[in-house]
Amino acid sequence: MKSAMLAIMLIMIVLLVYRIVMIKQIEQTQVAKDVVRLHMVAASTILFYAMTILDINDTVALASYGLYFWCSDFLLIFFFIYINDFTQETFVNKRGGLILGILIAIDGILCGINVYNQMLFSVVLSGDKAEGYYYKVTSRTWLYSYHKLFVYMFAVMTFLLLAYEIYKAARIYVKQYYAILYCFLLMIATNVVYEVLNLEFDYSVLFYGITAAGIYYITFQYVPKGLVEKTLVMVVQNFTDGVVCMDIKGRCIYANVYARQVFHVDKDTRVIENYYRSWKGDRKPEEIEECSWQGETEINGKQNFFAARYRGIWDEDNRFIGCYYVLHDETEHRKKLEEERYRSNYDSLTGLFNREHFYETVEQQIVANPNVKYSILCADIQNFKIINDVFGIERGDAVLRSLANMFRNLATGDTVLARLSADRFAVCVRDEKLNHERYLEELDLISHIGDNNSYHARIYTGICPIRNIKTPISVYCDRAFLAIESIKGDYQQSIAYYDDELRKQMLERQHMVSDFRSAIAKQEFRLYLQPQVDEQGTMLGAEALVRWFRPVHGMMLPEEFVDVFEKSGLISAMDQYVWELACKELQRWKAMGKEQYYISVNVSPKDFYFLDIYTTLTTLVECYEIDPDKLRLEITETSVMKDANKHLALIDDLRTYGFRVVMDDFGRGYSSLNMLQDMNLDAIKIDMEFLRRNEDPERSRMILEMVLNLAKELDIHVVTEGVEQKDQLQYMQELGCTLFQGYYFAKPMPVNQFEKTYF
């Protein structure tokens, strides 16, 4: 019996140690740590009891029994802690834990002292030679009862905790707690029997290992029967996907909420079964392969789309036992696809086609109707940014929607409408449907903006006929916008056609732009000078002008190419080139002893944005070692109006450096008097065109006289340009003007001719 007992205990210790290693490798939770501690104490308890039944000596037996009893205390405590964590209850607080620790310490001290004075119990050698000798507990004292009271008190606490959990736990978990309770009660009952009957061996020690093994299984491997099924049912029931399960006889054995909504059923599943039989037809269910299809239904008054997937179900012996459908809700996905498709084809603000969809649709339309003549009509709102700035973006959006609605009202038949970008619209319309008069009337209705129609938006329209279906629609749109460019600034016209003459002009403009760089390199741009004289005709300086001596074309005047360079962004490069030519001439004049003369150069509005004017000009005069006073800068009022504070500061810096600043085209802007007040100027230029535009000469004379007097008071010189006749000269002299420029004195001439004439 002794040998069998030792063998069983050794096997239990090995298994407990093995499970400790396994748990540490796979689990790191608090409950796993509790199970590890339980296994370690159980193994220690079994080990110490095994030492008591070895025939060594009385002292070893007493020490081993003491450690055995003390470990049994820890076993119960760790078992209680495990139950506490496993059931997620908190029955013992910190103060209670401290009291328990003190009680365990007292029990351990008593067990240790017992080795020397047997104050708890003593041991006696028992057994026989055949079965083997072992030590047995005897002569238990009243203090031994303290140890047992402590043990059974913990046993009762553990029992009550388990009973409480069994009472309150969900039915599906009750079996788990019952299994733990049975193991625990069997262990305690065996120990009680051993104490009462004074058996040879404490067989309860075997149940320490059995209980630990049970705890391991219940904690890490056991799944309550029905938990998986109930969990799956709950999960599937709340799926956004529909799930329908059919048995081998074609009966619906399960359908979740969404599936019932799809088939419009509550408890009666015959509709689902009829659908299954209709879908299956004459096919055998087990022979139907996995498949998918699309469907749609109405749920709560809304159209819903779903994707259905069919799967068969086979058992472990590969026998067909049923099938199931999964109905995936595609409604939101379809909705998002439609929204994305809409956004990819339509403009979100106006609801018209966007650029790409317009091109594609029109190309398909003209290919499908080769005998029909179509035209592309493009519209552009002039200075649309001003509308946004003055009236707000919301008002600007309202204008765009109004223009879109106007096109919708005018559209007939297969007319295609689009908003290409910002304030640019395009229409493809049959030629016979073009009605200019009605179109202009509609435009006038939507062009009035602001309170009391305070602002009139000007909408330009370009029309390009489609005559070659192989030409991309984008090209026709570009041509229509080129037609618009040809009339921008013209307040008499708002519609322009793209034709061969316009095409020729546009091509010529493109050639000018492409030839610009090489023209600079080949010095095709040459400096011309027009003198500025006093009232006696004495030359004081000249204005720098430029002529383009272009191969094949001959000499071109500024009005033929400057506008092209301004629109293409090349004007700043042109201005820099002219400034440097002027500086070179001034350097040469200085060397000739003619440094008293000046040259005026023009500063274009775009120079303020594309150049560092201050650095460029100061670098030039320093490089050519000329007096900045001799390089005079002619700036138009409109150049300064935008970002006035910044540009006025720049003008002050230039004047401080030594440049003289002249306001060119005085009287053509909108706030010249404001500019006289805010801008520090050295001179203003008045064009004789100012007089010719006014039908009331006396009124013009009064205005000019006032301007000249004002300039005189401000110590600002006045230059009259455009003087072509003697009476004009006399007229301006009478008003007090002393500086003149114009054909009456001399036309612009090459530098060498200028020098011959005036030097």
Short mmCIF file of N, CA and C in Angstrom, two decimals, residues 355 358-360 362-363 376 378 420 471-481:
data_model
loop_
_atom_site.label_atom_id
_atom_site.label_comp_id
_atom_site.label_asym_id
_atom_site.label_seq_id
_atom_site.Cartn_x
_atom_site.Cartn_y
_atom_site.Cartn_z
N ARG A 355 -16.47 68.05 -66.52
CA ARG A 355 -15.69 68.15 -67.76
C ARG A 355 -15.57 66.80 -68.48
N PHE A 358 -18.81 65.28 -69.77
CA PHE A 358 -19.30 66.08 -70.90
C PHE A 358 -18.59 65.68 -72.19
N TYR A 359 -17.26 65.63 -72.13
CA TYR A 359 -16.50 65.24 -73.32
C TYR A 359 -16.95 63.86 -73.82
N GLU A 360 -17.06 62.93 -72.89
CA GLU A 360 -17.41 61.55 -73.26
C GLU A 360 -18.81 61.48 -73.85
N VAL A 362 -20.70 63.91 -75.23
CA VAL A 362 -20.82 64.62 -76.51
C VAL A 362 -20.18 63.80 -77.63
N GLU A 363 -19.04 63.21 -77.38
CA GLU A 363 -18.39 62.39 -78.41
C GLU A 363 -19.30 61.23 -78.82
N ILE A 376 -20.47 73.74 -80.12
CA ILE A 376 -20.10 73.86 -78.71
C ILE A 376 -20.22 75.32 -78.31
N CYS A 378 -19.63 77.86 -75.15
CA CYS A 378 -18.97 77.99 -73.85
C CYS A 378 -19.22 79.38 -73.29
N LEU A 420 -17.55 73.18 -66.61
CA LEU A 420 -16.20 72.68 -66.82
C LEU A 420 -15.29 72.98 -65.63
N THR A 471 -12.09 65.26 -84.23
CA THR A 471 -11.42 66.24 -83.37
C THR A 471 -11.97 66.13 -81.95
N PRO A 472 -11.11 66.02 -80.94
CA PRO A 472 -11.59 65.89 -79.56
C PRO A 472 -12.48 67.06 -79.15
N ILE A 473 -13.48 66.78 -78.34
CA ILE A 473 -14.41 67.81 -77.86
C ILE A 473 -13.67 68.86 -77.04
N SER A 474 -12.65 68.44 -76.34
CA SER A 474 -11.87 69.40 -75.54
C SER A 474 -11.26 70.49 -76.42
N VAL A 475 -10.90 70.13 -77.64
CA VAL A 475 -10.33 71.10 -78.57
C VAL A 475 -11.39 72.12 -78.97
N TYR A 476 -12.62 71.63 -79.23
CA TYR A 476 -13.71 72.56 -79.58
C TYR A 476 -14.01 73.51 -78.43
N CYS A 477 -13.95 73.00 -77.20
CA CYS A 477 -14.17 73.87 -76.03
C CYS A 477 -13.07 74.93 -75.94
N ASP A 478 -11.84 74.52 -76.17
CA ASP A 478 -10.73 75.48 -76.14
C ASP A 478 -10.92 76.56 -77.19
N ARG A 479 -11.40 76.15 -78.37
CA ARG A 479 -11.63 77.12 -79.44
C ARG A 479 -12.75 78.10 -79.07
N ALA A 480 -13.79 77.58 -78.42
CA ALA A 480 -14.89 78.47 -78.00
C ALA A 480 -14.38 79.49 -76.99
N PHE A 481 -13.52 79.07 -76.09
CA PHE A 481 -12.96 80.00 -75.11
C PHE A 481 -11.98 80.97 -75.76
#
